[in-house]
Short mmCIF file of C-alpha atoms in Angstrom, two decimals:
data_model
loop_
_atom_site.label_atom_id
_atom_site.label_comp_id
_atom_site.label_asym_id
_atom_site.label_seq_id
_atom_site.Cartn_x
_atom_site.Cartn_y
_atom_site.Cartn_z
CA MET A 17 10.66 0.56 33.38
CA LEU A 18 7.40 2.25 32.44
CA GLU A 19 9.19 5.46 31.52
CA SER A 20 11.50 3.66 29.10
CA ALA A 21 8.51 2.03 27.37
CA ALA A 22 6.85 5.43 27.03
CA GLN A 23 10.07 6.90 25.67
CA GLY A 24 10.29 4.07 23.13
CA THR A 25 6.72 4.73 22.01
CA ALA A 26 7.40 8.46 21.72
CA ARG A 27 10.52 7.77 19.67
CA GLY A 28 8.59 5.36 17.46
CA MET A 29 5.87 7.95 16.80
CA ALA A 30 8.53 10.56 16.05
CA LEU A 31 9.99 8.21 13.45
CA VAL A 32 6.52 7.75 11.90
CA ARG A 33 6.28 11.53 11.45
CA ALA A 34 9.87 11.70 10.18
CA ALA A 35 9.24 8.96 7.59
CA ASP A 36 6.12 10.79 6.39
CA ALA A 37 8.05 14.07 6.01
CA MET A 38 10.98 12.35 4.31
CA LEU A 39 8.79 10.65 1.71
CA ARG A 40 6.99 13.93 0.99
CA SER A 41 10.32 15.68 0.45
CA LEU A 42 11.63 12.89 -1.82
CA GLY A 43 8.97 13.44 -4.42
CA GLY A 44 5.69 12.46 -2.89
CA GLN A 45 4.31 10.45 -5.79
CA GLU A 46 0.96 8.64 -5.77
CA LEU A 47 0.10 4.95 -5.76
CA SER A 48 -3.21 3.48 -6.98
CA LEU A 49 -4.37 0.26 -5.34
CA LEU A 50 -7.14 -1.57 -7.19
CA PHE A 51 -9.88 -3.35 -5.22
CA PRO A 52 -12.86 -5.34 -6.50
CA MET A 53 -16.19 -3.54 -6.20
CA VAL A 54 -18.23 -4.94 -3.37
CA THR A 55 -21.63 -3.81 -4.64
CA PHE A 56 -23.15 -5.43 -7.68
CA PRO A 57 -25.59 -3.81 -10.09
CA GLU A 58 -29.20 -4.96 -10.01
CA ASP A 59 -28.85 -6.29 -13.54
CA PRO A 60 -29.46 -10.10 -13.63
CA ALA A 61 -26.45 -10.53 -15.94
CA ALA A 62 -24.21 -9.03 -13.26
CA GLN A 63 -25.70 -11.30 -10.60
CA LEU A 64 -24.93 -14.33 -12.77
CA GLY A 65 -21.34 -13.21 -13.19
CA LEU A 66 -21.78 -12.29 -16.85
CA ALA A 67 -20.88 -8.64 -16.30
CA ASP A 68 -17.74 -7.20 -14.77
CA PRO A 69 -18.56 -5.47 -11.48
CA GLY A 70 -15.54 -3.19 -11.92
CA VAL A 71 -12.77 -2.07 -9.62
CA GLU A 72 -12.34 0.67 -7.09
CA GLU A 73 -9.16 2.75 -7.19
CA VAL A 74 -7.69 3.84 -3.84
CA GLN A 75 -4.94 6.47 -3.86
CA LEU A 76 -2.02 6.38 -1.43
CA ALA A 77 0.22 9.45 -1.19
CA PRO A 78 2.99 10.40 -0.54
CA VAL A 79 4.84 7.40 -1.92
CA VAL A 80 8.38 6.99 -3.20
CA ILE A 81 8.59 4.71 -6.23
CA ARG A 82 11.87 2.93 -6.94
CA ASN A 83 12.68 0.94 -10.08
CA LEU A 84 14.10 -2.48 -9.26
CA ARG A 85 16.27 -4.54 -11.52
CA ALA A 86 14.36 -7.40 -13.12
CA GLU A 87 15.52 -10.87 -12.07
CA SER A 88 15.47 -12.11 -15.66
CA ARG A 89 15.91 -10.48 -19.07
CA GLY A 90 12.20 -10.34 -19.93
CA THR A 91 10.07 -7.26 -20.43
CA ARG A 92 8.83 -7.55 -16.88
CA VAL A 93 9.27 -4.46 -14.73
CA ARG A 94 9.57 -4.37 -10.95
CA PHE A 95 8.97 -1.50 -8.58
CA GLU A 96 9.37 -0.94 -4.88
CA PHE A 97 6.86 1.44 -3.31
CA LEU A 98 7.81 3.07 0.00
CA VAL A 99 4.65 4.10 1.85
CA PRO A 100 4.57 5.86 5.24
CA ALA A 101 2.70 4.02 7.96
CA SER A 102 0.40 6.97 8.65
CA VAL A 103 -1.02 6.76 5.10
CA VAL A 104 -1.52 2.99 5.30
CA TRP A 105 -3.21 3.22 8.71
CA SER A 106 -5.66 5.82 7.41
CA LYS A 107 -6.64 3.55 4.47
CA VAL A 108 -6.99 0.56 6.81
CA GLU A 109 -9.52 2.56 8.84
CA GLU A 110 -11.33 3.89 5.74
CA ARG A 111 -11.74 0.44 4.19
CA HIS A 112 -12.59 -1.26 7.51
CA VAL A 113 -9.95 -3.98 7.22
CA SER A 114 -8.18 -5.59 10.15
CA SER A 115 -4.56 -4.78 9.33
CA PRO A 116 -2.20 -3.27 6.75
CA GLU A 117 -1.36 -6.80 5.62
CA ALA A 118 -5.05 -7.45 4.93
CA LEU A 119 -5.30 -4.19 2.97
CA PHE A 120 -2.55 -5.24 0.55
CA GLU A 121 -3.75 -8.86 0.38
CA LEU A 122 -7.25 -7.74 -0.66
CA ALA A 123 -5.89 -5.52 -3.43
CA LEU A 124 -6.09 -6.89 -6.98
CA GLY A 125 -2.89 -5.04 -7.81
CA ILE A 126 -1.32 -1.64 -8.37
CA ALA A 127 -2.03 0.60 -11.36
CA GLN A 128 1.18 2.35 -12.39
CA ASP A 129 1.77 4.20 -15.68
CA GLY A 130 -0.98 2.29 -17.50
CA ARG A 131 0.22 -1.10 -16.25
CA LEU A 132 -1.38 -3.46 -13.78
CA LEU A 133 1.27 -4.65 -11.35
CA ARG A 134 0.92 -7.73 -9.17
CA ILE A 135 1.93 -7.29 -5.53
CA GLU A 136 4.77 -9.72 -4.86
CA LYS A 137 5.92 -8.81 -1.39
CA PHE A 138 4.95 -6.63 1.51
CA ASP A 139 7.45 -5.74 4.28
CA THR A 140 7.09 -3.64 7.39
CA GLU A 141 9.89 -1.52 8.87
CA TRP A 142 9.68 -1.29 12.68
CA PHE A 143 11.26 0.97 15.29
CA ALA A 144 10.53 0.80 19.03
CA GLY A 145 7.67 -1.61 18.34
CA ILE A 146 5.91 0.77 15.95
CA ALA A 147 5.62 0.34 12.18
CA TYR A 148 6.87 3.48 10.46
CA LEU A 149 7.28 2.42 6.80
CA TYR A 150 5.84 -0.19 4.44
CA ARG A 151 7.75 -1.57 1.45
CA VAL A 152 5.58 -3.01 -1.30
CA THR A 153 7.26 -4.84 -4.18
CA ALA A 154 5.20 -5.26 -7.35
CA ALA A 155 5.88 -6.56 -10.86
CA GLY A 156 4.10 -6.54 -14.16
#
């Protein structure tokens, strides 16, 4: 039984590498997550909330960006971002957050082509108990 669990883990890790390679070959675009700045200037106006502390831009690449059909006939655009798990895990470690879910929940949104997109949904694709791909749906 132990061998089959090890084989499942090895297969899962192989799929993580395959997803990363596939997304690189499909265009390998870049995604910008926006996070609030955690350090505030020493200016008293900033400490009172009168000044904008700014945002920090975190790049994720490679990413495949898909246009989704809008649910209504407004000017609202929707995108699906396919992000390999290896990229998300590295950003989770860099930003010292507990999970990929927490990373996307802490983000203010996604900057894409001069627009600020709101993250609507976050899905994880699993194989053999290992996450290999994250699907992020955003609209703006």
